Amino acid sequence: MDKKIVLIDGHSILNRAFYAIPVLTNSEGIPTNAVLGFLNIMFKILDEEKPDFLTVAFDVHQPTFRHEMYEAYKGTRKSMPDELRQQVPIMKEVLRAMDITIMEKPGFEADDVLGTIATICEKDGYEVSLVSGDRDLLQLASEKIKIRIPKTKKGGTEIENYNTKDVIEAYGVTPLQFIDLKGLMGDASDNIPGVPGVGEKTAGKIIGTFDTIENAYNHIEEVTPPKAREALRNNYEQAILSKVLATIKVDCPLEFEIQEAVFDNIYNENAYGYFKRLEFKSLLNRFQVQLTQNTGIEEAFQSVETLEEVEEIFNGLEKVNGIPGFVFIHEEELLGLSIAPSNEKAYFIKAGEKVTDTYLAGKVKDLAQKKQLATLNLKQQLHLPALNTIVSEGNCEKLQENIFDASIAAYLLNPLSDSYGYDDIAKDYLGLTIPSQSELFGKNKLSVSMVEKQEEFTHFCCYQAFSACKAAPLIIEALQAADMYKLFYEIEMPLVYTLYDMENRGIRVNRQELKEYGDKLLVSINSLETEIYKLVGEEFNINSPKQLGVILFEKLRLPFGKKTKTGYSTSADILEKLVPEHPVIRMILDYRQVTKLKSTYADGLAVYIGDDERIHGKFQQTIAATGRISSTEPNLQNIPIKMELGREIRKVFIPREDYIFLDADYSQIELRVLAHMSGDERLIDAYREAQDIHRITASQVFHTPLNEVTSLQRSNAKAVNFGIVYGISSFGLGQDLNISKKEAESYINKYFETYPRVKNFLDELVANGKGEGYVSTMFGRRRPIPELNSSNFMQRSFGERVAMNSPIQGTAADIIKIAMIRVNEKLKGLKLKSRLILQIHDELLIEAHKDEIEQVSHILEEEMQNAAKLRVPLEVEVKSGSNWYEAK
DNA sequence: TGGTTCACG
DNA sequence: ACGTACGTGAACCAG
């Protein structure tokens, strides 16, 4: 077996990766998409081929003969987008860190270097894999030289491979003829002019017949078709020049020793550091050895367990100046307390017989009455039985105010991250790379046995309080600098306690009825299933889009509307259009609906019902980029309502004995926010008239008297209203309304004519976003939008829509957060039995005691309407019912 | 694990 | 020419 070498065309692959992967930056804001894409391709190839040698070639930007020639033709080289340019040096650094040889030969192009090295290696008896995104290189293909072209295909990167025979198969010419082929047909991306009017087909025929351009010219009278003959006759010189341009040199005078391409130390500590810094999390597990660099602070970490030691620590804490950090380390039960009195010291206090959870909780609470403390993921800690008195006991306002949740603050400062653990905070604010929980312990849950022995566990715990303590002042400063101090202290921190309350209360579910609902669904599922199999004549997995696509579009030969990365699209909007084509379609749609209800809701919810007959879902405060909260385990924010069958499930959500549900809903809060923020008089007036906004919009946009607006006009206007909030695009609106892009555009134009300040406002949001790199809500919440300055049209357009949507969605989120806090506080403050239990973005669900219905309805209306003072009224609709179905 | 689909706002 | 509406979470399939 011959030894193998892989040669990579650096710029070409980097370029390809850049356009294949959407905007990606690490938390420092450095663009990383191209580097990640490059590494993914490289690793894929290394895994596949296991080569003995590897080298990457880059251009050195100095004018060369070929450059000058083609620049003479087409003016300047297409300039590289900034975000890509920045990644070139990073890419090189990363490769160097991995001890991978980089070839850069001043005066030569990467192509020529690759061609030369490939040829040398071939002669020396090596098998060569040449990886590039550039089809130019196909001319180098041979028996021993395989050209590999990664394709960012739908469904991942596929690599096309070309040896001699593959080139012949694909293009009908030999690799050498490929040069002549390109000379004739040209290549716009390489600025090779070719012969005008001669495309791939004709060029292939000519070269297939005459072998070379020169030979074809010599037999010019035999060249067919006549059009091509004339074209070649008139452009012969250009064709020859094109051929020169297209020729890759294989004889550059350069030194190459195979030993230079040895690579045996890719996964080293240095490279690991780079991967971490660039946040290539998925690639980190390639590094087998855990290369945790000691940051030095571990020296100051100490594990203690006696009462005396603990007392001494807390005595000392009273006097310190900064903001001490604390984190209760727990899985289900408390394992201990991590505490950092200053940024130079941290302790892990092991929970034990004498050092009990109540004791430790009491100590921290006492301290928090007196001074500010920093922690991480506070809400999770509050669920510890010993700690929940921080919320439930009276007179804990001061205490609550004194606790600083660094995770929440870090989220405000960058809501785009996916986690805000101690390791993330240490990296972002302290510049320290410390091992994460999964790096230390894998996916295992924390357990008592870990506490016993490992030094690692002490480190793990101490890192947490340490990071919170040391980062707190820096984060506070950053919050002030970003003008989010108020947002943080007046909305986000109080909300932590509100959400904790809600999680703690949960919502009651009738287990029996849920089961019956599921059984009812199962009957439908079974009958639909047999019907579907009968109709199509075979059994298959209806839930597999792949199998379903084959059945519908190949077996039944139905017209397919759209393709996805992996095959035919079988989404509801596509199937809906096929309903008249075949009776099975309706059944499949029904089947989809019923199985969804069964698996996600009937079965899915059942597992979360606790011994108290209630579901205690979690609310996530650091997920949504816009500032919304989200709901998990289970998601209680997407319980069906639109379809009757699904809506039925709401009947199983019930209040406790002697209580009812009150459901309070903001009416079109986002459009009202838009009216306020844009200041558009007409829109504001429309809301002050308190009429049907979609009807008013229709009336004004379509110049129709209010009472003559048709239902179609109204629903079109409604779609436009939604579109505006989503960051309008004519394409998107057209898609939604099933009308042409042109028609959609005229709707939008009419809308903007009607509400000129709205247009103005949205334009400003985009412009400001481009300038600042972020957009803001009324309350100062920021959302960074790196995509806004992307050179990629798709990404930039996305950024523009986000710039228009986020301030609106985010402001609405801010408002309802304020309302939640106030409603919760008021109910608690008045010692009412009624309690806030759910938030569904613009809706609050209260479990209200029968004797308090009037009072609570009033509180809801008041607090929600007055959560923010806008130029339009905030309308709230309160409904009641003996289950969630009735209350909506 | 990523892709697709679909539930909600 | 490019090919999309904004924000989520969960289930399921396929590799």
Coordinates of N, CA and C in Angstrom, one line a residue, chain A residues 92 123 163 240 243 263 280 283 320 326 358 375 386 494 516 530 593 600 639-640 656 665 736 761 773 809 879:
Chain A
K92 N -4.5 30.2 9.9 CA -3.0 29.8 9.8 C -2.5 29.5 11.2
K123 N 5.3 11.3 -8.5 CA 6.5 10.7 -9.0 C 7.2 9.9 -8.0
N163 N -10.6 10.9 -10.0 CA -9.3 10.4 -10.6 C -9.6 10.6 -12.1
I240 N -6.4 31.1 -26.5 CA -5.1 30.6 -26.1 C -4.7 31.2 -24.8
K243 N -6.4 29.6 -22.1 CA -5.8 28.3 -21.8 C -4.6 28.5 -20.9
F263 N 2.7 15.0 10.0 CA 1.9 15.6 11.1 C 1.6 14.5 12.1
F280 N -15.1 26.1 19.6 CA -15.4 25.0 18.7 C -15.7 23.8 19.6
L283 N -15.7 20.2 18.5 CA -14.4 19.6 18.1 C -13.5 19.3 19.3
V320 N -15.1 41.6 54.6 CA -14.5 41.9 53.3 C -15.2 43.0 52.6
F326 N -21.1 33.0 46.2 CA -21.5 31.8 46.8 C -22.3 31.0 45.8
T358 N -29.8 23.5 56.3 CA -30.4 24.7 57.0 C -29.4 25.6 57.6
T375 N -23.8 35.2 42.8 CA -24.0 33.8 42.6 C -24.2 33.6 41.1
A386 N -33.9 24.1 51.9 CA -33.4 25.0 52.9 C -33.4 26.4 52.4
P494 N -35.7 40.7 40.0 CA -37.0 40.4 40.7 C -37.7 39.2 40.0
E516 N -57.4 9.4 29.4 CA -58.5 9.1 28.5 C -58.4 9.9 27.2
T530 N -54.5 2.3 9.4 CA -54.9 1.2 8.5 C -55.5 1.7 7.2
Q593 N -51.5 15.3 12.9 CA -52.0 16.1 14.0 C -52.3 15.2 15.2
T600 N -46.5 14.3 21.9 CA -46.0 15.4 22.6 C -46.8 15.8 23.8
I639 N -49.1 24.7 24.5 CA -50.3 23.8 24.6 C -51.3 24.2 23.5
P640 N -51.8 23.2 22.8 CA -52.6 23.5 21.6 C -53.8 24.3 21.9
R656 N -56.9 24.0 41.6 CA -57.2 23.1 42.8 C -58.6 23.4 43.3
D665 N -55.0 38.3 29.1 CA -54.4 38.3 27.8 C -54.2 39.7 27.3
D736 N -46.8 33.6 2.9 CA -47.8 33.4 3.9 C -49.2 33.5 3.3
F761 N -39.5 54.3 11.2 CA -39.0 53.6 12.4 C -38.2 52.4 12.1
G773 N -24.3 47.6 15.9 CA -24.1 46.2 16.0 C -25.1 45.5 16.9
Q809 N -40.6 42.7 19.7 CA -40.9 41.5 20.5 C -40.3 41.6 21.9
K879 N -60.4 36.4 31.4 CA -61.5 35.4 31.3 C -61.3 34.4 32.4

